[in-house]
Amino acid sequence: MKGYRKHLTAVLLAIISISVLAGCNSDDGKASGKSDPLKVHIALNGKMGPLVIAKEKGLFNEEFSKLDAQIEWSEFQSGPPLLESLASNRVDLSFLGDGALIAGIDKNLPFEVIAQTGRGESSVRILAQAEGNIKQIEDLKGKTVGVASGTTGHVYLIKALKAHGLTTDDIKLINLQPDDAQAAFETKQLDAWAIWNPYYLNNIEKGNAVALKVKGKKILAPGAIIARNGFAKAHPEIVEAYLKVYKEAADWQIENPDEASEIFSKETKLPVNTVKTIITAEEPNIFFTEDAIKAQQESIDTLAGVGYIKKSFNFKNQIKNEYIDEAFKK
């Protein structure tokens, strides 16, 4: 019994120690009595976009130093693995493509939609082998198609197939992250590939691929800027500063396409001209537009209809405008 009590005491002390440490690292900010800056975990989702500009040019430094905060950066190839880190409190601020965004909301993951990244009109396509026999969407039936499951490419593929009377059951779907899919496509292990820029345009310009046309209206793939719930509640001023810097970087990218292309070219190892074509095809815009909201709702309804998410929901109800309203109030 005495040994048991000693063991119990040791366990209780360990729990108390863990609780104290957890309190020091909670969303309430810095540990009591210490002057260390608040660590803000910002995730890059890919190697292009305003966040890359902001990181490269140090645009967050002034805004965040006023708030006694500093950034810890991380980087992901796509949204689904980013969501995993967000769910475990390792990401505070980032952005997501529509696939990961919708799946994350469907799973009640702890984030808020605080702005958009753009309409996504030019960002995603289905590629087929340049010398293959796939000339139209209908030709995908029975073929091997690569896509990163749960991404904006996945949503685009489902919607494109639906527009042509097909579903993912009609194809051989292979779940691959972009870099792995690139290798598989180049070695012709994939007949087709649903992917976003810069991958799709780079493959077309190299002569490796052709983009398949989708009949009817254009499929938009709008992305969204997000904040982790607990972090946003504890630090709304940081979220507002994040939006200000994101817009500053987006505006700089629009006004300086040549220099922005050079920055992205170094990150992606792609030709500067290819990068410039991509970033000038569509301007980033953090303010939600009605057509982007409508496109998100269509994606939600489509994914619910095919059973990819549990049920449909109203996307407008998911948008938290208070941060952007406060950041850019007149």
CSV table of C-alpha atoms in Angstrom, one decimal:
chain,number,residue,atom,x,y,z
A,1,MET,CA,0.0,0.0,0.0
A,2,LYS,CA,2.8,2.4,0.9
A,3,GLY,CA,4.4,1.7,-2.5
A,4,TYR,CA,1.1,2.3,-4.2
A,5,ARG,CA,0.8,5.7,-2.4
A,6,LYS,CA,4.3,6.7,-3.5
A,7,HIS,CA,3.4,5.8,-7.1
A,8,LEU,CA,0.1,7.7,-6.9
A,9,THR,CA,1.9,10.8,-5.5
A,10,ALA,CA,4.5,10.6,-8.3
A,11,VAL,CA,1.7,10.4,-11.0
A,12,LEU,CA,-0.2,13.3,-9.5
A,13,LEU,CA,2.9,15.4,-9.4
A,14,ALA,CA,3.6,14.5,-13.1
A,15,ILE,CA,0.0,15.6,-14.0
A,16,ILE,CA,0.4,18.9,-12.2
A,17,SER,CA,3.7,19.5,-13.9
A,18,ILE,CA,2.2,18.8,-17.3
A,19,SER,CA,-0.8,21.0,-16.5
A,20,VAL,CA,1.6,23.9,-15.5
A,21,LEU,CA,3.6,23.5,-18.7
A,22,ALA,CA,0.4,23.3,-20.8
A,23,GLY,CA,-0.8,26.5,-19.2
A,24,CYS,CA,2.5,28.2,-20.1
A,25,ASN,CA,2.0,27.2,-23.7
A,26,SER,CA,-1.7,27.8,-24.1
A,27,ASP,CA,-3.5,30.2,-26.4
A,28,ASP,CA,-3.6,32.8,-23.6
A,29,GLY,CA,-0.1,33.9,-24.7
A,30,LYS,CA,3.2,34.1,-23.0
A,31,ALA,CA,4.0,32.5,-19.7
A,32,SER,CA,3.4,34.8,-16.7
A,33,GLY,CA,6.3,37.0,-15.8
A,34,LYS,CA,8.2,36.4,-19.0
A,35,SER,CA,8.8,38.7,-21.9
A,36,ASP,CA,9.3,36.2,-24.7
A,37,PRO,CA,7.4,37.1,-27.9
A,38,LEU,CA,4.2,35.2,-28.7
A,39,LYS,CA,5.0,32.5,-31.2
A,40,VAL,CA,2.6,32.5,-34.2
A,41,HIS,CA,2.6,29.4,-36.4
A,42,ILE,CA,1.9,30.3,-40.0
A,43,ALA,CA,1.8,27.6,-42.7
A,44,LEU,CA,2.7,28.0,-46.3
A,45,ASN,CA,0.5,25.8,-48.6
A,46,GLY,CA,2.6,25.5,-51.7
A,47,LYS,CA,5.5,27.6,-53.0
A,48,MET,CA,3.6,30.5,-54.6
A,49,GLY,CA,1.2,33.2,-53.4
A,50,PRO,CA,1.2,36.3,-51.2
A,51,LEU,CA,2.4,34.4,-48.1
A,52,VAL,CA,5.6,33.5,-49.9
A,53,ILE,CA,6.1,37.2,-50.8
A,54,ALA,CA,5.4,38.3,-47.2
A,55,LYS,CA,7.9,35.7,-45.9
A,56,GLU,CA,10.6,36.6,-48.5
A,57,LYS,CA,10.3,40.4,-48.0
A,58,GLY,CA,9.8,40.3,-44.2
A,59,LEU,CA,6.5,42.1,-44.4
A,60,PHE,CA,5.2,40.6,-41.2
A,61,ASN,CA,8.1,41.9,-39.1
A,62,GLU,CA,6.9,45.5,-38.4
A,63,GLU,CA,3.2,44.6,-37.8
A,64,PHE,CA,4.0,41.6,-35.6
A,65,SER,CA,6.8,43.3,-33.7
A,66,LYS,CA,4.2,46.0,-32.6
A,67,LEU,CA,2.2,43.1,-31.0
A,68,ASP,CA,5.2,41.4,-29.5
A,69,ALA,CA,4.8,38.4,-31.7
A,70,GLN,CA,7.1,36.4,-34.0
A,71,ILE,CA,6.4,33.8,-36.7
A,72,GLU,CA,7.4,30.2,-36.8
A,73,TRP,CA,6.9,29.0,-40.5
A,74,SER,CA,6.0,25.6,-41.8
A,75,GLU,CA,5.3,24.4,-45.3
A,76,PHE,CA,2.9,21.8,-46.8
A,77,GLN,CA,2.4,20.5,-50.3
A,78,SER,CA,-1.4,20.5,-50.0
A,79,GLY,CA,-4.2,21.2,-47.6
A,80,PRO,CA,-5.0,17.8,-46.1
A,81,PRO,CA,-1.7,17.4,-44.2
A,82,LEU,CA,-1.9,21.0,-43.2
A,83,LEU,CA,-5.3,20.3,-41.6
A,84,GLU,CA,-3.7,17.5,-39.5
A,85,SER,CA,-1.2,20.0,-38.1
A,86,LEU,CA,-4.0,22.6,-37.5
A,87,ALA,CA,-6.0,20.0,-35.6
A,88,SER,CA,-3.1,19.4,-33.3
A,89,ASN,CA,-2.5,23.1,-32.7
A,90,ARG,CA,0.6,23.3,-34.7
A,91,VAL,CA,-0.8,25.8,-37.2
A,92,ASP,CA,-2.5,29.1,-36.2
A,93,LEU,CA,-2.9,30.9,-39.6
A,94,SER,CA,-2.8,29.8,-43.2
A,95,PHE,CA,-5.0,29.3,-46.3
A,96,LEU,CA,-6.7,26.3,-47.9
A,97,GLY,CA,-8.0,25.2,-51.3
A,98,ASP,CA,-11.6,24.4,-51.5
A,99,GLY,CA,-11.3,20.6,-51.1
A,100,ALA,CA,-9.4,20.7,-47.8
A,101,LEU,CA,-11.6,23.7,-46.7
A,102,ILE,CA,-14.8,21.8,-47.2
A,103,ALA,CA,-13.5,18.6,-45.8
A,104,GLY,CA,-12.2,20.4,-42.7
A,105,ILE,CA,-15.6,22.1,-42.1
A,106,ASP,CA,-17.4,18.8,-42.6
A,107,LYS,CA,-15.2,17.2,-39.9
A,108,ASN,CA,-15.7,20.1,-37.5
A,109,LEU,CA,-12.0,20.9,-37.4
A,110,PRO,CA,-11.0,23.9,-35.2
A,111,PHE,CA,-10.7,26.7,-37.7
A,112,GLU,CA,-12.6,29.8,-38.9
A,113,VAL,CA,-12.9,31.1,-42.5
A,114,ILE,CA,-11.8,34.7,-42.3
A,115,ALA,CA,-11.2,35.7,-46.0
A,116,GLN,CA,-10.7,34.3,-49.4
A,117,THR,CA,-7.5,34.0,-51.6
A,118,GLY,CA,-9.2,34.5,-54.9
A,119,ARG,CA,-11.8,33.1,-57.3
A,120,GLY,CA,-9.7,30.2,-58.5
A,121,GLU,CA,-10.7,30.6,-62.1
A,122,SER,CA,-7.3,29.6,-63.7
A,123,SER,CA,-5.8,27.5,-61.0
A,124,VAL,CA,-6.8,23.8,-61.6
A,125,ARG,CA,-7.0,21.6,-64.7
A,126,ILE,CA,-7.1,17.9,-65.6
A,127,LEU,CA,-4.0,16.9,-67.6
A,128,ALA,CA,-3.7,14.0,-70.0
A,129,GLN,CA,-0.6,12.6,-71.6
A,130,ALA,CA,0.4,14.7,-74.6
A,131,GLU,CA,0.9,11.6,-76.8
A,132,GLY,CA,-1.9,9.6,-75.3
A,133,ASN,CA,-5.4,8.7,-76.5
A,134,ILE,CA,-7.3,10.8,-74.0
A,135,LYS,CA,-8.8,13.8,-75.9
A,136,GLN,CA,-11.9,14.6,-73.8
A,137,ILE,CA,-13.3,14.0,-70.4
A,138,GLU,CA,-15.3,11.1,-71.5
A,139,ASP,CA,-12.1,9.3,-72.5
A,140,LEU,CA,-11.1,9.1,-68.8
A,141,LYS,CA,-13.5,6.2,-68.3
A,142,GLY,CA,-11.5,3.2,-67.1
A,143,LYS,CA,-8.2,5.2,-67.1
A,144,THR,CA,-5.8,5.8,-64.2
A,145,VAL,CA,-6.1,9.3,-62.9
A,146,GLY,CA,-3.9,10.8,-60.2
A,147,VAL,CA,-5.0,13.4,-57.6
A,148,ALA,CA,-4.2,14.3,-54.0
A,149,SER,CA,-7.3,13.2,-52.2
A,150,GLY,CA,-9.3,15.9,-50.4
A,151,THR,CA,-7.6,18.8,-52.3
A,152,THR,CA,-8.9,21.4,-54.7
A,153,GLY,CA,-7.8,19.1,-57.6
A,154,HIS,CA,-10.0,16.4,-56.2
A,155,VAL,CA,-13.1,18.7,-56.1
A,156,TYR,CA,-12.3,19.9,-59.6
A,157,LEU,CA,-12.1,16.3,-60.9
A,158,ILE,CA,-15.4,15.3,-59.3
A,159,LYS,CA,-17.2,18.4,-60.7
A,160,ALA,CA,-15.6,17.9,-64.2
A,161,LEU,CA,-16.6,14.2,-64.3
A,162,LYS,CA,-20.1,15.1,-63.2
A,163,ALA,CA,-20.4,17.6,-66.0
A,164,HIS,CA,-19.7,14.8,-68.5
A,165,GLY,CA,-22.0,12.2,-66.9
A,166,LEU,CA,-19.2,10.3,-65.1
A,167,THR,CA,-18.2,9.8,-61.4
A,168,THR,CA,-15.0,8.7,-59.8
A,169,ASP,CA,-16.3,5.1,-59.9
A,170,ASP,CA,-15.8,5.3,-63.6
A,171,ILE,CA,-12.0,5.8,-63.3
A,172,LYS,CA,-9.1,4.3,-61.5
A,173,LEU,CA,-8.3,6.9,-58.9
A,174,ILE,CA,-4.8,7.1,-57.4
A,175,ASN,CA,-4.2,9.2,-54.3
A,176,LEU,CA,-0.8,11.0,-54.8
A,177,GLN,CA,0.7,14.2,-53.4
A,178,PRO,CA,1.8,16.6,-56.2
A,179,ASP,CA,5.5,15.8,-56.3
A,180,ASP,CA,4.8,12.0,-56.4
A,181,ALA,CA,2.1,12.5,-59.0
A,182,GLN,CA,4.5,14.6,-61.1
A,183,ALA,CA,7.0,11.6,-61.2
A,184,ALA,CA,4.2,9.1,-61.9
A,185,PHE,CA,2.8,11.3,-64.7
A,186,GLU,CA,6.3,11.8,-66.3
A,187,THR,CA,6.9,8.1,-66.3
A,188,LYS,CA,3.4,7.5,-67.8
A,189,GLN,CA,2.2,5.5,-64.8
A,190,LEU,CA,-0.8,7.9,-64.9
A,191,ASP,CA,-3.1,8.4,-67.9
A,192,ALA,CA,-4.3,11.7,-66.4
A,193,TRP,CA,-3.8,14.0,-63.5
A,194,ALA,CA,-6.0,16.6,-61.7
A,195,ILE,CA,-3.7,19.3,-60.5
A,196,TRP,CA,-3.3,23.0,-59.8
A,197,ASN,CA,-0.7,25.6,-60.8
A,198,PRO,CA,2.2,25.8,-61.1
A,199,TYR,CA,2.2,22.1,-61.9
A,200,TYR,CA,-0.4,22.1,-64.7
A,201,LEU,CA,1.0,25.0,-66.8
A,202,ASN,CA,4.6,23.8,-66.4
A,203,ASN,CA,3.7,20.4,-67.8
A,204,ILE,CA,1.8,21.9,-70.7
A,205,GLU,CA,4.7,24.3,-71.5
A,206,LYS,CA,7.2,21.4,-71.4
A,207,GLY,CA,5.0,19.5,-73.9
A,208,ASN,CA,4.3,16.7,-71.4
A,209,ALA,CA,0.6,17.3,-71.2
A,210,VAL,CA,-2.7,18.7,-72.6
A,211,ALA,CA,-5.5,20.2,-70.6
A,212,LEU,CA,-8.9,18.6,-71.0
A,213,LYS,CA,-11.8,21.0,-71.6
A,214,VAL,CA,-14.9,20.8,-69.4
A,215,LYS,CA,-18.1,21.6,-71.2
A,216,GLY,CA,-20.4,24.3,-69.8
A,217,LYS,CA,-19.4,27.1,-67.5
A,218,LYS,CA,-15.9,27.4,-65.9
A,219,ILE,CA,-15.3,25.5,-62.7
A,220,LEU,CA,-14.0,28.0,-60.1
A,221,ALA,CA,-11.8,26.7,-57.3
A,222,PRO,CA,-11.7,29.5,-54.7
A,223,GLY,CA,-9.4,29.2,-51.7
A,224,ALA,CA,-9.9,30.6,-48.2
A,225,ILE,CA,-7.8,32.2,-45.6
A,226,ILE,CA,-8.2,30.5,-42.2
A,227,ALA,CA,-7.4,31.0,-38.5
A,228,ARG,CA,-7.4,28.3,-35.8
A,229,ASN,CA,-10.3,28.9,-33.4
A,230,GLY,CA,-8.5,29.0,-30.1
A,231,PHE,CA,-5.8,31.3,-31.5
A,232,ALA,CA,-8.3,33.7,-33.1
A,233,LYS,CA,-10.3,33.9,-29.9
A,234,ALA,CA,-7.2,34.7,-27.8
A,235,HIS,CA,-5.5,36.9,-30.3
A,236,PRO,CA,-7.9,38.7,-32.6
A,237,GLU,CA,-5.4,41.6,-33.1
A,238,ILE,CA,-2.9,39.1,-34.6
A,239,VAL,CA,-5.5,37.7,-37.0
A,240,GLU,CA,-6.3,41.3,-38.1
A,241,ALA,CA,-2.6,42.0,-38.6
A,242,TYR,CA,-2.2,38.8,-40.6
A,243,LEU,CA,-4.9,39.9,-43.0
A,244,LYS,CA,-3.4,43.4,-43.4
A,245,VAL,CA,0.0,41.9,-44.3
A,246,TYR,CA,-1.5,39.3,-46.5
A,247,LYS,CA,-3.3,42.0,-48.5
A,248,GLU,CA,-0.1,44.1,-48.6
A,249,ALA,CA,1.7,41.2,-50.1
A,250,ALA,CA,-1.1,40.5,-52.5
A,251,ASP,CA,-1.1,44.1,-53.7
A,252,TRP,CA,2.7,44.1,-54.0
A,253,GLN,CA,2.5,41.0,-56.2
A,254,ILE,CA,-0.1,42.6,-58.4
A,255,GLU,CA,2.0,45.8,-58.8
A,256,ASN,CA,5.3,44.1,-59.2
A,257,PRO,CA,4.7,41.0,-61.4
A,258,ASP,CA,8.3,40.8,-62.6
A,259,GLU,CA,9.9,40.8,-59.2
A,260,ALA,CA,7.3,38.5,-57.8
A,261,SER,CA,7.9,36.1,-60.6
A,262,GLU,CA,11.6,36.1,-59.8
A,263,ILE,CA,10.8,35.2,-56.1
A,264,PHE,CA,8.4,32.4,-57.1
A,265,SER,CA,10.8,31.1,-59.7
A,266,LYS,CA,13.5,30.6,-57.1
A,267,GLU,CA,11.1,28.8,-54.8
A,268,THR,CA,9.6,26.5,-57.5
A,269,LYS,CA,12.7,26.2,-59.8
A,270,LEU,CA,10.3,27.0,-62.7
A,271,PRO,CA,11.1,29.4,-65.6
A,272,VAL,CA,10.3,33.0,-64.7
A,273,ASN,CA,8.1,33.4,-67.8
A,274,THR,CA,6.0,30.4,-66.8
A,275,VAL,CA,5.5,31.8,-63.3
A,276,LYS,CA,4.6,35.3,-64.6
A,277,THR,CA,1.9,33.7,-66.9
A,278,ILE,CA,0.4,32.0,-63.8
A,279,ILE,CA,0.4,35.0,-61.4
A,280,THR,CA,-0.9,37.5,-64.0
A,281,ALA,CA,-3.8,35.2,-65.1
A,282,GLU,CA,-5.7,36.0,-62.0
A,283,GLU,CA,-5.2,38.5,-59.3
A,284,PRO,CA,-5.4,37.6,-55.6
A,285,ASN,CA,-8.4,39.1,-53.7
A,286,ILE,CA,-9.0,38.6,-50.0
A,287,PHE,CA,-12.6,40.0,-50.1
A,288,PHE,CA,-15.3,37.4,-50.7
A,289,THR,CA,-17.1,37.7,-54.0
A,290,GLU,CA,-20.6,36.4,-54.7
A,291,ASP,CA,-19.4,34.1,-57.5
A,292,ALA,CA,-16.7,32.6,-55.3
A,293,ILE,CA,-19.2,32.0,-52.5
A,294,LYS,CA,-21.6,30.4,-55.0
A,295,ALA,CA,-18.8,28.2,-56.4
A,296,GLN,CA,-18.0,27.0,-52.9
A,297,GLN,CA,-21.7,26.2,-52.2
A,298,GLU,CA,-21.8,24.2,-55.5
A,299,SER,CA,-18.7,22.3,-54.5
A,300,ILE,CA,-20.3,21.5,-51.1
A,301,ASP,CA,-23.5,20.3,-52.6
A,302,THR,CA,-21.6,18.2,-55.2
A,303,LEU,CA,-19.4,16.6,-52.6
A,304,ALA,CA,-22.4,15.8,-50.4
A,305,GLY,CA,-24.2,14.4,-53.4
A,306,VAL,CA,-21.4,11.9,-54.1
A,307,GLY,CA,-21.0,11.0,-50.4
A,308,TYR,CA,-17.5,12.6,-50.0
A,309,ILE,CA,-18.8,14.7,-47.1
A,310,LYS,CA,-21.5,13.7,-44.6
A,311,LYS,CA,-24.0,16.4,-45.6
A,312,SER,CA,-24.3,19.8,-47.3
A,313,PHE,CA,-24.1,23.0,-45.3
A,314,ASN,CA,-24.5,26.7,-45.9
A,315,PHE,CA,-21.0,28.1,-46.8
A,316,LYS,CA,-22.0,31.8,-46.1
A,317,ASN,CA,-22.7,30.8,-42.5
A,318,GLN,CA,-19.1,29.6,-42.1
A,319,ILE,CA,-17.6,33.0,-43.0
A,320,LYS,CA,-16.4,35.1,-40.1
A,321,ASN,CA,-16.3,38.7,-41.4
A,322,GLU,CA,-15.4,40.4,-38.1
A,323,TYR,CA,-11.6,40.1,-38.6
A,324,ILE,CA,-11.5,41.5,-42.1
A,325,ASP,CA,-14.1,44.2,-41.2
A,326,GLU,CA,-12.0,45.3,-38.2
A,327,ALA,CA,-8.7,45.1,-40.1
A,328,PHE,CA,-9.9,47.3,-43.0
A,329,LYS,CA,-12.6,49.5,-41.3
A,330,LYS,CA,-12.8,53.0,-42.8
